[in-house]
Amino acid sequence: MEKIELHTKSRPSTVYCGEGAFAQATEFLRGKDIFVVTDSNVFKLYESFLKEHLPQARICVVPAGERNKNRSTLFRILDAMIDARLHRSSVVVAFGGGVVGDMGGFAAALYMRGTRLVQIPTTLLAQVDSSVGGKTAIDYRKVKNVLGAFYQPEYVFCDPYFLKTLPRREIKCGLGEIIKTAALDKALADKVLQYKDRLEDLSVLRDMVADCVRFKARIVEQDETESSGVRKCLNLGHTTGHALELLFGRRSHGEYVLIGMWLESFIAQEKGVCTAEHAEWVRRLVSLAEPKIPRFQNAERGVSFALLDKKNSQKGSVSVLLSSGKGEYAEAELSESEYCGYLMRLNRTGSAEKKR
């Protein structure tokens, strides 16, 4: 098990990665006033597990899925916290995937202007990305993560035990964020390419979780609230990914991020942000997870979602983060019509087939 320290201006955060991380969590939580937020899918799998290992916890179960990451569910959690008479020294435990982590974290930030927070991520995506760094949010009025707060958890416990129950779709979702990180971290990229035929092997993924957490911790320490621009690099592929996720749904967040990276590699190449060789390198990484490129008729609707992205800095334009080199990135502003033209290219691209 590896212990990774994250030091930010608001508060320190400690992440435990590896076998035994959950045992470390139960040790920390022993004797404390605990309120667990989880979703219906996770609770179905781990109800007896939670009651055995955290017998003193009050448990709030919310409906599963991104479509329930909304104001109604958030206030359902807050109502349950008030009913449980939590105090500021109580510990909110977000036990689940990224949706649970985002909503549980946001509720913890709001309740009494902030109560203690622990993240126990149970999906690969949440372990490599969303549980670390303090971003909490809900979706509102068809805008993803538009209401939220930066709120660091005291502890994050990433135990590979929970990955054993994940369906293949959830593994591929996490791979999307791993490959995004690999585009920013050459050492991880080398490892991803080294194990390209074993990327769904849990023994390989277990080590990559710690790699991703270490990388993200370094970035967040430099720019906790995205005020200096350093943290923006973590949004590679996300402008297009979020727009397509809102447009289509059904697929996983990680797959949409990969599709976003795929399309935005062409933008980077044609804008002169990177060389053709680097753009091809990015697409080679993306192709390892074999995302299926969606086809659609109404690119304008996709643009409308992209225009609502909170990363945009100018009204009427779309801001995209582009990989400009291994471990390097650049920001570009595209007009509505220009970005629409790139989206239409997806219809001519086909699938991102794996290249050996």
CSV table of C-alpha atoms in Angstrom, one decimal:
chain,number,residue,atom,x,y,z
A,1,MET,CA,0.0,0.0,0.0
A,2,GLU,CA,1.3,3.5,-0.9
A,3,LYS,CA,0.6,6.7,1.0
A,4,ILE,CA,0.5,9.8,-1.1
A,5,GLU,CA,0.3,13.3,0.5
A,6,LEU,CA,-1.4,16.2,-1.2
A,7,HIS,CA,-0.8,19.6,0.3
A,8,THR,CA,-3.1,22.5,-0.8
A,9,LYS,CA,-3.8,25.9,0.6
A,10,SER,CA,-7.2,24.9,1.9
A,11,ARG,CA,-6.2,21.7,3.7
A,12,PRO,CA,-4.0,18.6,3.4
A,13,SER,CA,-5.3,15.4,2.0
A,14,THR,CA,-3.9,11.9,2.3
A,15,VAL,CA,-4.5,9.2,-0.3
A,16,TYR,CA,-3.9,5.5,0.4
A,17,CYS,CA,-3.5,3.3,-2.7
A,18,GLY,CA,-3.3,-0.5,-2.7
A,19,GLU,CA,-4.2,-3.6,-0.8
A,20,GLY,CA,-5.3,-2.8,2.7
A,21,ALA,CA,-6.5,0.7,2.0
A,22,PHE,CA,-10.0,-0.1,3.2
A,23,ALA,CA,-8.6,-1.6,6.4
A,24,GLN,CA,-6.8,1.7,6.9
A,25,ALA,CA,-10.2,3.5,6.4
A,26,THR,CA,-12.0,1.4,9.0
A,27,GLU,CA,-9.1,2.1,11.5
A,28,PHE,CA,-9.5,5.8,10.9
A,29,LEU,CA,-13.3,5.8,11.1
A,30,ARG,CA,-13.5,3.7,14.3
A,31,GLY,CA,-15.3,5.5,17.1
A,32,LYS,CA,-16.3,8.4,14.8
A,33,ASP,CA,-19.8,9.7,13.9
A,34,ILE,CA,-20.1,8.4,10.4
A,35,PHE,CA,-22.6,9.2,7.6
A,36,VAL,CA,-22.1,7.1,4.4
A,37,VAL,CA,-23.4,8.3,1.0
A,38,THR,CA,-23.7,5.6,-1.6
A,39,ASP,CA,-25.9,4.7,-4.5
A,40,SER,CA,-28.3,1.9,-5.2
A,41,ASN,CA,-26.0,-0.2,-7.4
A,42,VAL,CA,-23.1,-0.1,-4.9
A,43,PHE,CA,-25.4,-0.7,-1.9
A,44,LYS,CA,-26.8,-3.8,-3.6
A,45,LEU,CA,-23.2,-5.2,-3.9
A,46,TYR,CA,-21.8,-4.0,-0.5
A,47,GLU,CA,-24.7,-3.7,1.9
A,48,SER,CA,-23.6,-6.5,4.2
A,49,PHE,CA,-19.9,-5.5,3.7
A,50,LEU,CA,-20.7,-1.9,4.9
A,51,LYS,CA,-22.8,-3.1,7.9
A,52,GLU,CA,-20.0,-5.5,8.9
A,53,HIS,CA,-17.1,-3.1,8.7
A,54,LEU,CA,-18.8,0.2,9.5
A,55,PRO,CA,-21.6,-1.0,11.9
A,56,GLN,CA,-22.0,2.5,13.5
A,57,ALA,CA,-22.6,4.3,10.2
A,58,ARG,CA,-25.9,5.9,9.1
A,59,ILE,CA,-26.3,5.1,5.4
A,60,CYS,CA,-27.9,7.3,2.8
A,61,VAL,CA,-28.7,5.4,-0.5
A,62,VAL,CA,-29.4,7.6,-3.6
A,63,PRO,CA,-30.4,6.5,-7.1
A,64,ALA,CA,-27.5,5.4,-9.3
A,65,GLY,CA,-26.4,7.1,-12.5
A,66,GLU,CA,-25.3,10.5,-13.9
A,67,ARG,CA,-28.9,11.4,-14.6
A,68,ASN,CA,-29.5,11.5,-10.8
A,69,LYS,CA,-26.5,13.8,-10.2
A,70,ASN,CA,-28.9,16.7,-9.7
A,71,ARG,CA,-30.4,19.2,-7.3
A,72,SER,CA,-33.1,16.8,-6.1
A,73,THR,CA,-30.6,14.1,-5.1
A,74,LEU,CA,-28.3,16.6,-3.5
A,75,PHE,CA,-31.1,17.9,-1.3
A,76,ARG,CA,-32.1,14.4,-0.5
A,77,ILE,CA,-28.6,13.8,0.9
A,78,LEU,CA,-28.7,17.1,2.8
A,79,ASP,CA,-32.1,16.3,4.3
A,80,ALA,CA,-30.8,12.9,5.5
A,81,MET,CA,-27.8,14.7,7.0
A,82,ILE,CA,-30.1,17.0,9.0
A,83,ASP,CA,-32.3,14.1,10.0
A,84,ALA,CA,-29.3,12.3,11.3
A,85,ARG,CA,-28.3,15.4,13.3
A,86,LEU,CA,-24.8,15.5,12.0
A,87,HIS,CA,-22.4,18.0,13.5
A,88,ARG,CA,-19.3,19.6,12.1
A,89,SER,CA,-17.0,16.9,13.5
A,90,SER,CA,-19.1,14.1,11.9
A,91,VAL,CA,-17.5,12.4,8.9
A,92,VAL,CA,-19.2,12.1,5.6
A,93,VAL,CA,-18.0,9.0,3.7
A,94,ALA,CA,-18.6,9.0,-0.1
A,95,PHE,CA,-18.6,5.3,-0.9
A,96,GLY,CA,-19.0,4.7,-4.6
A,97,GLY,CA,-18.1,6.0,-8.0
A,98,GLY,CA,-17.6,9.5,-9.3
A,99,VAL,CA,-21.2,10.5,-9.1
A,100,VAL,CA,-21.4,9.6,-5.4
A,101,GLY,CA,-18.1,11.2,-4.7
A,102,ASP,CA,-19.1,14.5,-6.4
A,103,MET,CA,-22.5,14.7,-4.7
A,104,GLY,CA,-21.3,13.4,-1.3
A,105,GLY,CA,-18.4,15.8,-1.4
A,106,PHE,CA,-20.6,18.7,-2.4
A,107,ALA,CA,-23.1,17.9,0.4
A,108,ALA,CA,-20.2,17.8,2.9
A,109,ALA,CA,-19.0,21.2,1.7
A,110,LEU,CA,-22.5,22.7,2.1
A,111,TYR,CA,-23.6,21.2,5.4
A,112,MET,CA,-22.9,23.6,8.2
A,113,ARG,CA,-20.4,25.3,5.8
A,114,GLY,CA,-18.3,22.2,5.8
A,115,THR,CA,-18.0,19.0,7.6
A,116,ARG,CA,-15.3,16.3,7.5
A,117,LEU,CA,-15.1,14.3,4.3
A,118,VAL,CA,-13.6,10.9,3.4
A,119,GLN,CA,-13.7,9.4,-0.1
A,120,ILE,CA,-13.7,5.6,-0.6
A,121,PRO,CA,-13.9,5.2,-4.4
A,122,THR,CA,-15.2,1.9,-5.7
A,123,THR,CA,-14.7,2.4,-9.5
A,124,LEU,CA,-11.5,2.7,-11.5
A,125,LEU,CA,-12.5,6.1,-12.8
A,126,ALA,CA,-13.1,7.5,-9.3
A,127,GLN,CA,-9.8,5.9,-8.0
A,128,VAL,CA,-7.6,7.4,-10.7
A,129,ASP,CA,-9.3,10.8,-11.0
A,130,SER,CA,-12.5,12.1,-9.5
A,131,SER,CA,-12.0,11.2,-5.8
A,132,VAL,CA,-8.6,13.1,-5.7
A,133,GLY,CA,-8.3,16.9,-5.9
A,134,GLY,CA,-11.4,18.2,-4.2
A,135,LYS,CA,-13.7,18.9,-7.1
A,136,THR,CA,-17.4,18.4,-6.1
A,137,ALA,CA,-20.4,19.2,-8.1
A,138,ILE,CA,-23.8,18.4,-9.5
A,139,ASP,CA,-25.2,18.9,-13.0
A,140,TYR,CA,-27.9,21.6,-13.5
A,141,ARG,CA,-30.0,22.7,-16.4
A,142,LYS,CA,-28.2,20.4,-18.7
A,143,VAL,CA,-24.8,21.8,-17.8
A,144,LYS,CA,-22.3,19.3,-16.4
A,145,ASN,CA,-20.8,20.1,-13.0
A,146,VAL,CA,-21.9,23.7,-13.2
A,147,LEU,CA,-22.8,23.9,-9.5
A,148,GLY,CA,-20.1,22.8,-7.1
A,149,ALA,CA,-17.2,23.6,-4.8
A,150,PHE,CA,-13.5,22.8,-4.4
A,151,TYR,CA,-13.5,20.8,-1.1
A,152,GLN,CA,-10.6,18.6,-0.2
A,153,PRO,CA,-11.3,15.3,1.5
A,154,GLU,CA,-9.2,14.5,4.6
A,155,TYR,CA,-8.5,11.0,3.3
A,156,VAL,CA,-9.0,9.0,0.1
A,157,PHE,CA,-8.8,5.2,0.3
A,158,CYS,CA,-8.3,3.5,-3.1
A,159,ASP,CA,-8.5,-0.2,-2.5
A,160,PRO,CA,-8.2,-2.6,-5.5
A,161,TYR,CA,-10.6,-5.0,-3.7
A,162,PHE,CA,-13.6,-3.0,-5.1
A,163,LEU,CA,-12.4,-3.2,-8.7
A,164,LYS,CA,-13.1,-6.9,-8.7
A,165,THR,CA,-16.9,-6.4,-9.1
A,166,LEU,CA,-16.7,-3.8,-11.9
A,167,PRO,CA,-18.3,-4.7,-15.3
A,168,ARG,CA,-16.0,-4.3,-18.3
A,169,ARG,CA,-17.8,-1.0,-19.2
A,170,GLU,CA,-16.6,0.5,-15.9
A,171,ILE,CA,-13.0,-0.7,-16.4
A,172,LYS,CA,-13.0,1.0,-19.9
A,173,CYS,CA,-14.4,4.1,-18.3
A,174,GLY,CA,-11.4,4.3,-16.0
A,175,LEU,CA,-9.1,3.6,-18.8
A,176,GLY,CA,-10.2,6.8,-20.4
A,177,GLU,CA,-8.8,8.9,-17.6
A,178,ILE,CA,-5.7,6.7,-17.3
A,179,ILE,CA,-4.9,7.3,-21.0
A,180,LYS,CA,-5.6,11.0,-20.6
A,181,THR,CA,-3.1,11.1,-17.8
A,182,ALA,CA,-0.6,9.1,-19.9
A,183,ALA,CA,-0.8,11.9,-22.6
A,184,LEU,CA,0.4,14.3,-19.9
A,185,ASP,CA,2.9,12.0,-18.1
A,186,LYS,CA,5.5,10.3,-20.3
A,187,ALA,CA,6.4,7.6,-17.7
A,188,LEU,CA,2.8,6.5,-17.5
A,189,ALA,CA,2.5,6.6,-21.3
A,190,ASP,CA,5.5,4.2,-21.5
A,191,LYS,CA,3.9,1.9,-19.0
A,192,VAL,CA,0.5,2.0,-20.8
A,193,LEU,CA,2.2,1.1,-24.1
A,194,GLN,CA,4.3,-1.6,-22.4
A,195,TYR,CA,1.1,-3.3,-21.0
A,196,LYS,CA,-1.1,-2.4,-24.0
A,197,ASP,CA,-2.3,-6.1,-24.2
A,198,ARG,CA,-3.1,-6.2,-20.5
A,199,LEU,CA,-4.9,-2.9,-19.9
A,200,GLU,CA,-7.9,-4.6,-18.4
A,201,ASP,CA,-5.8,-6.8,-16.1
A,202,LEU,CA,-6.5,-5.7,-12.5
A,203,SER,CA,-2.9,-6.3,-11.4
A,204,VAL,CA,-1.7,-3.8,-14.0
A,205,LEU,CA,-4.5,-1.3,-13.2
A,206,ARG,CA,-3.7,-1.5,-9.5
A,207,ASP,CA,-0.3,0.0,-10.1
A,208,MET,CA,-1.6,2.6,-12.5
A,209,VAL,CA,-4.0,3.9,-9.9
A,210,ALA,CA,-1.1,5.1,-7.8
A,211,ASP,CA,0.7,6.5,-10.8
A,212,CYS,CA,-2.4,8.6,-11.7
A,213,VAL,CA,-2.9,9.8,-8.1
A,214,ARG,CA,0.8,10.9,-7.8
A,215,PHE,CA,0.5,12.8,-11.0
A,216,LYS,CA,-2.7,14.5,-10.1
A,217,ALA,CA,-1.5,15.3,-6.6
A,218,ARG,CA,1.5,17.2,-8.1
A,219,ILE,CA,-0.8,19.2,-10.4
A,220,VAL,CA,-3.4,20.0,-7.7
A,221,GLU,CA,-0.8,21.2,-5.3
A,222,GLN,CA,0.3,23.8,-7.8
A,223,ASP,CA,-3.2,24.9,-8.7
A,224,GLU,CA,-5.9,23.8,-6.4
A,225,THR,CA,-8.8,25.9,-7.9
A,226,GLU,CA,-7.6,26.2,-11.5
A,227,SER,CA,-6.7,29.9,-10.9
A,228,SER,CA,-3.3,29.8,-12.5
A,229,GLY,CA,-4.2,27.5,-15.4
A,230,VAL,CA,-1.9,24.6,-14.4
A,231,ARG,CA,-4.8,22.3,-13.4
A,232,LYS,CA,-6.5,22.9,-16.7
A,233,CYS,CA,-4.3,20.3,-18.3
A,234,LEU,CA,-6.4,17.6,-16.6
A,235,ASN,CA,-9.2,18.6,-18.9
A,236,LEU,CA,-7.7,17.1,-22.0
A,237,GLY,CA,-10.5,15.7,-24.1
A,238,HIS,CA,-13.2,17.0,-21.7
A,239,THR,CA,-14.7,19.8,-23.7
A,240,THR,CA,-15.8,17.5,-26.5
A,241,GLY,CA,-16.2,14.6,-24.1
A,242,HIS,CA,-18.7,16.4,-21.9
A,243,ALA,CA,-20.6,17.8,-24.9
A,244,LEU,CA,-21.0,14.4,-26.4
A,245,GLU,CA,-21.9,12.9,-23.0
A,246,LEU,CA,-24.7,15.4,-22.6
A,247,LEU,CA,-25.8,14.9,-26.3
A,248,PHE,CA,-25.8,11.1,-26.3
A,249,GLY,CA,-25.6,9.7,-22.8
A,250,ARG,CA,-25.5,5.8,-22.6
A,251,ARG,CA,-21.8,5.4,-22.9
A,252,SER,CA,-19.3,6.0,-20.1
A,253,HIS,CA,-17.6,9.3,-19.2
A,254,GLY,CA,-14.2,7.8,-19.8
A,255,GLU,CA,-15.1,6.7,-23.4
A,256,TYR,CA,-16.3,10.2,-24.2
A,257,VAL,CA,-13.1,11.7,-22.9
A,258,LEU,CA,-11.2,9.4,-25.2
A,259,ILE,CA,-13.4,10.4,-28.2
A,260,GLY,CA,-12.7,14.0,-27.2
A,261,MET,CA,-9.0,13.4,-27.2
A,262,TRP,CA,-9.2,11.7,-30.6
A,263,LEU,CA,-11.0,14.6,-32.2
A,264,GLU,CA,-9.0,17.3,-30.5
A,265,SER,CA,-5.7,15.7,-31.7
A,266,PHE,CA,-6.8,16.6,-35.2
A,267,ILE,CA,-7.6,20.2,-34.0
A,268,ALA,CA,-4.1,20.4,-32.4
A,269,GLN,CA,-2.5,19.2,-35.6
A,270,GLU,CA,-4.3,21.5,-37.9
A,271,LYS,CA,-3.9,24.5,-35.6
A,272,GLY,CA,-0.2,23.9,-35.6
A,273,VAL,CA,-0.2,23.2,-31.8
A,274,CYS,CA,1.5,19.9,-32.3
A,275,THR,CA,3.3,17.9,-35.0
A,276,ALA,CA,1.5,15.3,-37.0
A,277,GLU,CA,3.7,12.7,-35.3
A,278,HIS,CA,2.6,13.8,-31.9
A,279,ALA,CA,-1.1,13.8,-32.9
A,280,GLU,CA,-0.7,10.3,-34.2
A,281,TRP,CA,0.9,9.3,-30.9
A,282,VAL,CA,-2.1,10.6,-29.0
A,283,ARG,CA,-4.5,8.7,-31.3
A,284,ARG,CA,-2.4,5.6,-30.8
A,285,LEU,CA,-2.8,5.9,-27.0
A,286,VAL,CA,-6.6,6.5,-27.4
A,287,SER,CA,-7.0,3.5,-29.8
A,288,LEU,CA,-5.7,1.1,-27.1
A,289,ALA,CA,-9.1,1.4,-25.4
A,290,GLU,CA,-11.0,1.1,-28.7
A,291,PRO,CA,-13.7,3.8,-28.1
A,292,LYS,CA,-16.5,3.7,-30.7
A,293,ILE,CA,-16.9,7.1,-32.4
A,294,PRO,CA,-20.6,8.1,-32.4
A,295,ARG,CA,-22.4,9.3,-35.5
A,296,PHE,CA,-25.0,12.0,-35.5
A,297,GLN,CA,-26.9,14.4,-37.7
A,298,ASN,CA,-27.2,17.5,-35.5
A,299,ALA,CA,-23.7,18.7,-34.8
A,300,GLU,CA,-25.1,22.1,-33.9
A,301,ARG,CA,-26.7,20.6,-30.8
A,302,GLY,CA,-23.3,19.3,-29.7
A,303,VAL,CA,-21.9,22.7,-30.2
A,304,SER,CA,-24.6,24.2,-28.0
A,305,PHE,CA,-23.5,21.9,-25.1
A,306,ALA,CA,-19.8,22.8,-25.7
A,307,LEU,CA,-20.7,26.5,-25.5
A,308,LEU,CA,-22.0,25.9,-22.0
A,309,ASP,CA,-18.8,24.3,-20.8
A,310,LYS,CA,-17.4,26.1,-17.7
A,311,LYS,CA,-13.9,26.2,-19.2
A,312,ASN,CA,-14.9,28.7,-21.9
A,313,SER,CA,-13.4,32.1,-21.4
A,314,GLN,CA,-15.2,34.0,-24.2
A,315,LYS,CA,-18.9,34.2,-25.0
A,316,GLY,CA,-19.7,32.5,-28.3
A,317,SER,CA,-16.5,30.5,-28.5
A,318,VAL,CA,-15.4,27.0,-27.5
A,319,SER,CA,-12.2,26.5,-25.4
A,320,VAL,CA,-10.4,23.2,-25.9
A,321,LEU,CA,-7.3,21.9,-24.1
A,322,LEU,CA,-4.9,20.3,-26.6
A,323,SER,CA,-2.0,18.0,-26.2
A,324,SER,CA,0.9,19.9,-27.7
A,325,GLY,CA,3.7,17.4,-26.8
A,326,LYS,CA,4.4,14.6,-24.4
A,327,GLY,CA,3.6,16.1,-21.0
A,328,GLU,CA,2.7,19.5,-22.6
A,329,TYR,CA,-0.6,21.1,-23.5
A,330,ALA,CA,-2.0,24.3,-25.0
A,331,GLU,CA,-5.4,26.1,-25.0
A,332,ALA,CA,-7.2,27.1,-28.1
A,333,GLU,CA,-10.4,29.1,-28.8
A,334,LEU,CA,-12.7,28.0,-31.6
A,335,SER,CA,-15.6,29.8,-33.1
A,336,GLU,CA,-19.0,28.0,-33.2
A,337,SER,CA,-18.8,27.3,-36.9
A,338,GLU,CA,-15.2,26.1,-36.7
A,339,TYR,CA,-15.9,23.8,-33.8
A,340,CYS,CA,-19.1,22.5,-35.5
A,341,GLY,CA,-17.0,21.6,-38.6
A,342,TYR,CA,-14.7,19.5,-36.4
A,343,LEU,CA,-17.6,17.7,-34.8
A,344,MET,CA,-19.0,16.8,-38.2
A,345,ARG,CA,-15.6,15.1,-38.9
A,346,LEU,CA,-16.5,12.5,-36.3
A,347,ASN,CA,-19.1,11.2,-38.8
A,348,ARG,CA,-16.3,10.5,-41.2
A,349,THR,CA,-13.8,9.1,-38.7
A,350,GLY,CA,-15.3,5.7,-37.9
A,351,SER,CA,-14.0,3.9,-34.8
A,352,ALA,CA,-10.7,4.3,-33.1
A,353,GLU,CA,-9.4,0.9,-33.9
A,354,LYS,CA,-6.5,-0.5,-31.9
A,355,LYS,CA,-3.2,-0.3,-33.6
A,356,ARG,CA,-0.7,-3.0,-32.7
